[in-house]
Coordinates of C-alpha atoms and ligand atoms in Angstrom, one line a residue:
M3 CA 13.0 44.2 219.1
H4 CA 10.8 41.7 217.5
V5 CA 7.4 43.3 216.6
K6 CA 4.6 40.8 216.7
H7 CA 2.6 41.1 213.3
S8 CA -0.7 43.2 214.4
K9 CA -3.6 41.5 213.2
I10 CA -5.5 44.7 213.5
E11 CA -7.3 45.7 210.3
I12 CA -7.8 49.2 210.2
P13 CA -11.0 50.4 208.3
E14 CA -10.4 53.3 206.4
V15 CA -12.5 56.2 207.1
P16 CA -12.9 59.7 206.1
P17 CA -11.7 62.9 207.5
A18 CA -13.4 64.3 210.1
M19 CA -16.4 66.5 208.9
N20 CA -16.4 70.5 209.0
A21 CA -17.8 71.4 212.1
D22 CA -20.8 73.6 210.7
E23 CA -21.4 70.9 207.9
A24 CA -21.4 68.1 210.2
A25 CA -23.7 70.1 212.9
K26 CA -26.5 70.4 209.7
I27 CA -26.5 67.0 208.8
D28 CA -26.4 66.1 212.7
F29 CA -29.4 68.3 213.3
E30 CA -31.3 67.1 210.4
H31 CA -30.7 63.8 211.9
A32 CA -31.5 64.4 215.2
Q33 CA -34.6 66.2 214.5
G34 CA -37.5 63.8 216.0
T35 CA -35.6 61.3 217.5
T36 CA -34.3 63.5 220.8
R37 CA -36.7 65.4 223.1
H38 CA -33.7 67.9 223.2
T39 CA -34.9 71.4 222.3
F40 CA -32.4 73.0 219.7
L41 CA -31.2 76.5 219.9
E42 CA -30.0 78.0 216.5
N43 CA -27.0 76.9 214.7
E44 CA -26.5 74.8 217.9
H45 CA -23.2 72.1 217.4
P46 CA -22.9 68.7 219.4
V47 CA -21.1 68.8 222.4
I48 CA -20.2 64.9 221.5
R49 CA -19.8 64.2 217.6
I50 CA -18.4 60.3 217.3
E51 CA -18.0 59.7 213.8
H52 CA -16.8 56.1 212.0
L53 CA -15.8 54.8 215.5
N54 CA -14.3 51.7 215.1
K55 CA -12.7 49.6 217.7
T56 CA -10.9 46.2 217.7
F57 CA -9.4 44.2 220.3
T58 CA -6.7 41.7 219.0
D59 CA -8.5 40.3 216.0
T60 CA -12.3 40.8 217.3
P61 CA -13.9 43.9 216.2
V62 CA -16.2 45.6 218.8
L63 CA -17.0 48.9 217.8
K64 CA -17.9 48.8 213.8
D65 CA -18.5 52.6 212.3
V66 CA -20.6 53.6 215.3
N67 CA -21.7 57.6 214.6
L68 CA -23.5 59.6 217.7
E69 CA -24.3 63.0 218.4
V70 CA -25.0 64.2 221.9
W71 CA -26.2 68.1 222.3
H72 CA -25.9 70.3 225.3
G73 CA -28.2 69.4 227.7
E74 CA -29.0 66.0 226.2
V75 CA -29.5 63.2 228.4
V76 CA -29.3 59.8 226.2
V77 CA -29.6 56.3 227.8
V78 CA -27.6 53.8 225.8
L79 CA -29.1 50.3 225.7
G80 CA -27.9 46.8 224.5
P81 CA -27.0 43.4 225.3
S82 CA -23.6 42.6 227.2
G83 CA -20.6 42.5 224.9
S84 CA -22.1 44.9 222.5
G85 CA -19.7 47.4 223.1
K86 CA -21.2 50.2 225.0
S87 CA -18.2 50.3 227.8
T88 CA -16.1 50.3 225.0
M89 CA -17.6 53.3 223.3
L90 CA -17.8 55.4 226.4
R91 CA -14.2 54.5 227.6
C92 CA -13.0 55.6 224.0
I93 CA -14.8 58.9 224.7
N94 CA -13.2 59.0 227.8
L95 CA -9.7 58.5 226.5
L96 CA -9.2 54.9 228.4
E97 CA -9.5 53.2 225.4
T98 CA -7.5 54.3 221.7
P99 CA -9.7 54.1 219.0
T100 CA -8.6 52.0 216.1
A101 CA -10.7 54.4 213.4
G102 CA -12.7 57.3 213.4
H103 CA -13.0 60.4 215.2
I104 CA -14.7 62.2 218.3
L105 CA -15.1 65.4 219.0
V106 CA -15.9 67.4 222.0
D107 CA -17.0 70.8 221.1
D108 CA -16.1 70.5 217.8
E109 CA -12.2 69.7 218.4
E110 CA -11.1 66.4 217.7
I111 CA -9.8 64.1 220.4
T112 CA -8.4 61.3 218.8
G113 CA -4.6 61.3 218.9
A114 CA -4.3 63.1 221.5
N115 CA -0.9 63.3 223.5
A116 CA -0.8 62.5 227.1
K117 CA -0.8 66.6 228.4
Q118 CA -3.8 66.9 226.0
K119 CA -5.7 64.0 227.7
Q120 CA -5.4 65.2 230.8
E121 CA -7.3 68.6 229.8
I122 CA -9.8 66.5 227.8
R123 CA -10.5 64.2 230.6
R124 CA -11.0 67.1 233.0
N125 CA -14.4 67.9 230.9
L126 CA -15.2 64.6 230.6
G127 CA -16.5 63.1 233.8
M128 CA -17.1 59.2 234.4
V129 CA -18.9 57.1 236.6
F130 CA -18.3 53.8 237.0
Q131 CA -20.0 50.7 238.3
S132 CA -18.0 50.0 240.7
F133 CA -17.4 53.6 242.2
N134 CA -13.5 53.7 242.3
L135 CA -13.0 55.9 245.2
F136 CA -10.3 56.3 247.1
P137 CA -10.6 54.0 250.4
H138 CA -8.5 55.9 252.9
L139 CA -10.1 59.3 252.0
T140 CA -13.3 60.8 253.5
A141 CA -15.9 61.6 251.1
L142 CA -15.1 65.3 251.1
E143 CA -11.8 64.4 250.4
N144 CA -12.8 62.1 247.6
V145 CA -14.8 65.1 246.1
M146 CA -11.9 67.4 246.9
I147 CA -8.9 65.6 245.1
G148 CA -9.9 66.4 241.6
Q149 CA -10.8 70.0 242.3
R150 CA -7.0 70.1 243.8
K151 CA -4.9 68.3 241.8
V152 CA -6.4 68.9 237.8
L153 CA -8.0 72.2 238.5
G154 CA -5.2 73.6 240.9
K155 CA -8.4 75.1 243.2
S156 CA -7.2 76.0 247.1
K157 CA -8.2 73.6 249.8
E158 CA -11.0 76.0 250.9
E159 CA -12.7 76.2 247.5
A160 CA -12.2 72.6 246.6
A161 CA -13.9 72.4 250.4
A162 CA -16.8 74.5 249.7
E163 CA -17.4 72.9 246.1
A164 CA -17.0 69.1 247.7
M165 CA -19.9 70.4 250.4
K166 CA -22.0 71.9 248.1
Q167 CA -22.0 68.4 245.9
L168 CA -22.3 66.3 248.8
E169 CA -25.3 68.3 250.2
R170 CA -26.6 68.1 246.2
V171 CA -26.6 63.8 246.4
G172 CA -27.8 63.8 250.1
L173 CA -24.7 62.9 251.7
A174 CA -23.4 66.5 253.7
D175 CA -23.9 64.5 257.2
R176 CA -21.3 61.7 255.5
A177 CA -18.7 64.2 254.6
D178 CA -16.0 62.6 257.3
Y179 CA -17.0 59.2 256.5
K180 CA -14.8 56.8 254.3
P181 CA -16.3 54.9 251.5
P182 CA -15.8 51.5 253.7
Q183 CA -18.3 52.8 256.0
L184 CA -20.5 53.9 253.6
S185 CA -23.5 51.6 251.7
G186 CA -22.6 51.3 247.9
G187 CA -25.6 53.4 247.2
Q188 CA -24.1 56.2 249.1
Q189 CA -20.4 55.4 247.6
Q190 CA -21.9 55.8 244.6
R191 CA -23.5 59.4 245.3
V192 CA -20.1 60.4 246.5
A193 CA -18.6 59.6 243.0
I194 CA -21.4 61.3 241.5
A195 CA -20.6 64.1 243.3
R196 CA -16.9 64.0 242.9
A197 CA -17.7 64.0 238.8
V198 CA -20.1 67.0 238.9
A199 CA -17.6 69.0 241.3
M200 CA -15.4 69.0 238.2
H201 CA -18.0 70.7 236.3
P202 CA -17.2 68.4 233.0
K203 CA -19.3 68.9 229.6
V204 CA -20.5 65.5 229.7
L205 CA -20.8 63.3 232.5
L206 CA -20.6 59.4 231.1
F207 CA -22.0 56.8 233.2
D208 CA -21.1 53.4 232.7
E209 CA -24.3 51.1 234.3
P210 CA -23.7 53.1 237.5
T211 CA -26.7 50.9 239.6
S212 CA -26.0 47.6 238.3
A213 CA -23.3 46.6 241.3
L214 CA -25.9 47.8 243.7
D215 CA -28.1 45.9 245.9
P216 CA -31.8 46.9 244.7
E217 CA -33.2 49.1 248.2
L218 CA -30.1 51.5 246.7
V219 CA -30.6 51.8 243.4
R220 CA -33.4 54.4 243.7
G221 CA -31.6 56.8 245.4
V222 CA -29.1 56.8 242.9
L223 CA -31.3 57.5 239.9
D224 CA -32.9 60.2 241.8
V225 CA -29.4 62.0 242.1
M226 CA -29.3 61.2 238.0
R227 CA -32.6 62.5 237.6
D228 CA -32.0 65.6 239.4
L229 CA -29.0 65.8 237.9
A230 CA -30.4 65.9 234.4
E231 CA -33.7 67.7 235.1
N232 CA -32.4 70.5 237.3
G233 CA -28.9 70.4 236.6
G234 CA -29.0 70.9 233.0
M235 CA -25.9 68.2 232.8
T236 CA -25.1 66.6 229.7
M237 CA -25.4 63.1 230.4
I238 CA -24.8 59.8 228.2
V239 CA -25.9 56.8 230.7
V240 CA -25.4 53.2 230.1
T241 CA -27.9 51.4 232.3
H242 CA -30.8 48.5 232.1
E243 CA -32.4 50.7 234.4
M244 CA -35.8 51.1 232.1
G245 CA -37.8 53.4 234.3
F246 CA -34.9 56.2 234.6
A247 CA -34.8 55.8 230.6
R248 CA -38.6 55.7 230.0
D249 CA -38.7 58.5 232.5
V250 CA -35.5 60.8 231.9
A251 CA -33.9 60.0 228.4
D252 CA -33.9 62.6 225.8
R253 CA -33.3 60.0 223.5
C254 CA -32.4 56.2 223.8
V255 CA -29.9 54.2 221.8
F256 CA -29.8 50.7 221.3
M257 CA -26.3 49.0 220.2
E258 CA -26.2 45.6 219.3
G259 CA -22.5 43.7 218.1
G260 CA -20.5 47.1 217.9
V261 CA -23.4 48.8 215.9
V262 CA -25.8 51.4 216.7
V263 CA -28.7 49.6 215.5
E264 CA -31.7 52.1 216.4
Q265 CA -32.5 55.1 218.2
G266 CA -34.9 57.6 219.0
L267 CA -37.5 59.5 221.3
P268 CA -37.9 56.6 224.5
E269 CA -41.4 55.9 224.0
D270 CA -40.9 55.1 220.1
V271 CA -37.6 52.7 221.0
F272 CA -39.8 51.0 223.9
D273 CA -43.2 50.7 222.6
H274 CA -42.2 50.5 218.4
P275 CA -38.7 49.5 218.2
Q276 CA -38.2 49.4 214.4
N277 CA -35.4 47.0 214.8
E278 CA -36.7 43.2 215.7
R279 CA -33.4 42.7 217.9
T280 CA -34.1 45.5 219.9
A281 CA -37.7 44.0 220.2
A282 CA -36.1 40.8 221.4
F283 CA -33.5 42.6 223.6
L284 CA -36.5 44.6 225.3
G285 CA -38.5 41.5 225.7
S286 CA -35.9 40.0 227.5
I287 CA -35.4 42.6 229.9
K288 CA -39.2 42.9 230.7
E289 CA -39.4 38.9 231.6
A290 CA -36.1 38.9 233.6
Ligands
ATP427 N1 -9.6 45.1 226.8 C1 -10.1 44.2 226.1 N2 -9.2 43.0 225.5 C2 -10.0 42.5 224.6 N3 -11.4 42.1 224.1 C3 -12.2 43.8 225.0 C4 -11.8 44.6 225.7 N4 -12.8 44.9 226.4 C5 -13.9 44.9 226.0 N5 -13.6 43.8 225.1 C6 -14.6 42.8 224.6 O1 -15.2 43.7 223.8 C7 -16.5 43.1 224.0 C8 -17.3 44.7 224.1 O2 -17.2 45.3 225.0 P1 -18.1 45.8 226.3 O3 -17.1 45.7 227.5 O4 -18.1 47.4 225.6 O5 -19.5 45.7 226.2 P2 -20.5 45.9 226.7 O6 -22.0 46.3 225.9 O7 -20.2 47.4 227.9 O8 -21.0 45.0 227.6 P3 -21.8 44.5 229.3 O9 -23.2 45.0 229.3 O10 -21.4 43.6 229.4 O11 -20.7 45.8 230.3 C9 -17.0 42.2 224.4 O12 -16.8 41.4 223.4 C10 -15.6 42.2 225.4 O13 -15.1 40.7 225.5
MG428 MG1 -20.5 47.3 229.9

């Protein structure tokens, strides 16, 4: 078979750090940049070290380093094409990194085989811009299916958990509706209920409100706020909703050109950006 010459250059990265050493460094680094309250000897739930992703010959992520702590809400900001979705997709194993390490609870997930990927993914809930519900299943069935197929729960258990999560997102009375009978905001809330019903370690949101009519955005953000403030969920949220970021984020991360340009407390990033590219981006969002 003819093998096409690959143009991808693989950057050299050091091996993943020893977990305790890395946690110590991350802890020192994160102090002052997050509203998160640290426990003694806490290790981050997600640790990204030297993450690189190149498509064909275009580097899209260039040495991204990021840690996320248990219960922390990290909002990722940045212009279109900066690599935000690619980073989330690498964490969720939807993309394979070109180089670098991603660790969940100190376990390296990069290089996992198909069976390990299944196991890892159940700990990483993802909410997409386009909901991705099964149109032929009811809201209840959509929230049950992963619990049944991946977690092997009984029908009764899965249905009870699904009802609980639909109630939480304010849709108990829509349990028997199918996605085409629901508004975009309602569909997105079902998608959130579906992700939460799996009790993942981390919830990843990729612009969850970008496809919604403006009047439906609030309800989805309220559900996300409830998960963050009352549910103790660890969340990485890519969004352009600046009010949400300012209020709910423990930390804001600004990406551009595949690089984490700046990160810190929301009030610092918004009101006193250190990097001129962050300032320019935030200015353009305000004007929009
Ligand atoms: N499968 C792919 N093949 C080739 N290039 C890709 C692929 N996926 C993403 N890219 C490129 O990677 C870059 C980063 O894309 P990504 O979707 O991560 O950006 P983003 O920050 O999420 O942007 P947006 O705000 O528009 O969603 C873009 O230039 C994009 O064209
Ligand atoms: Mg994107």
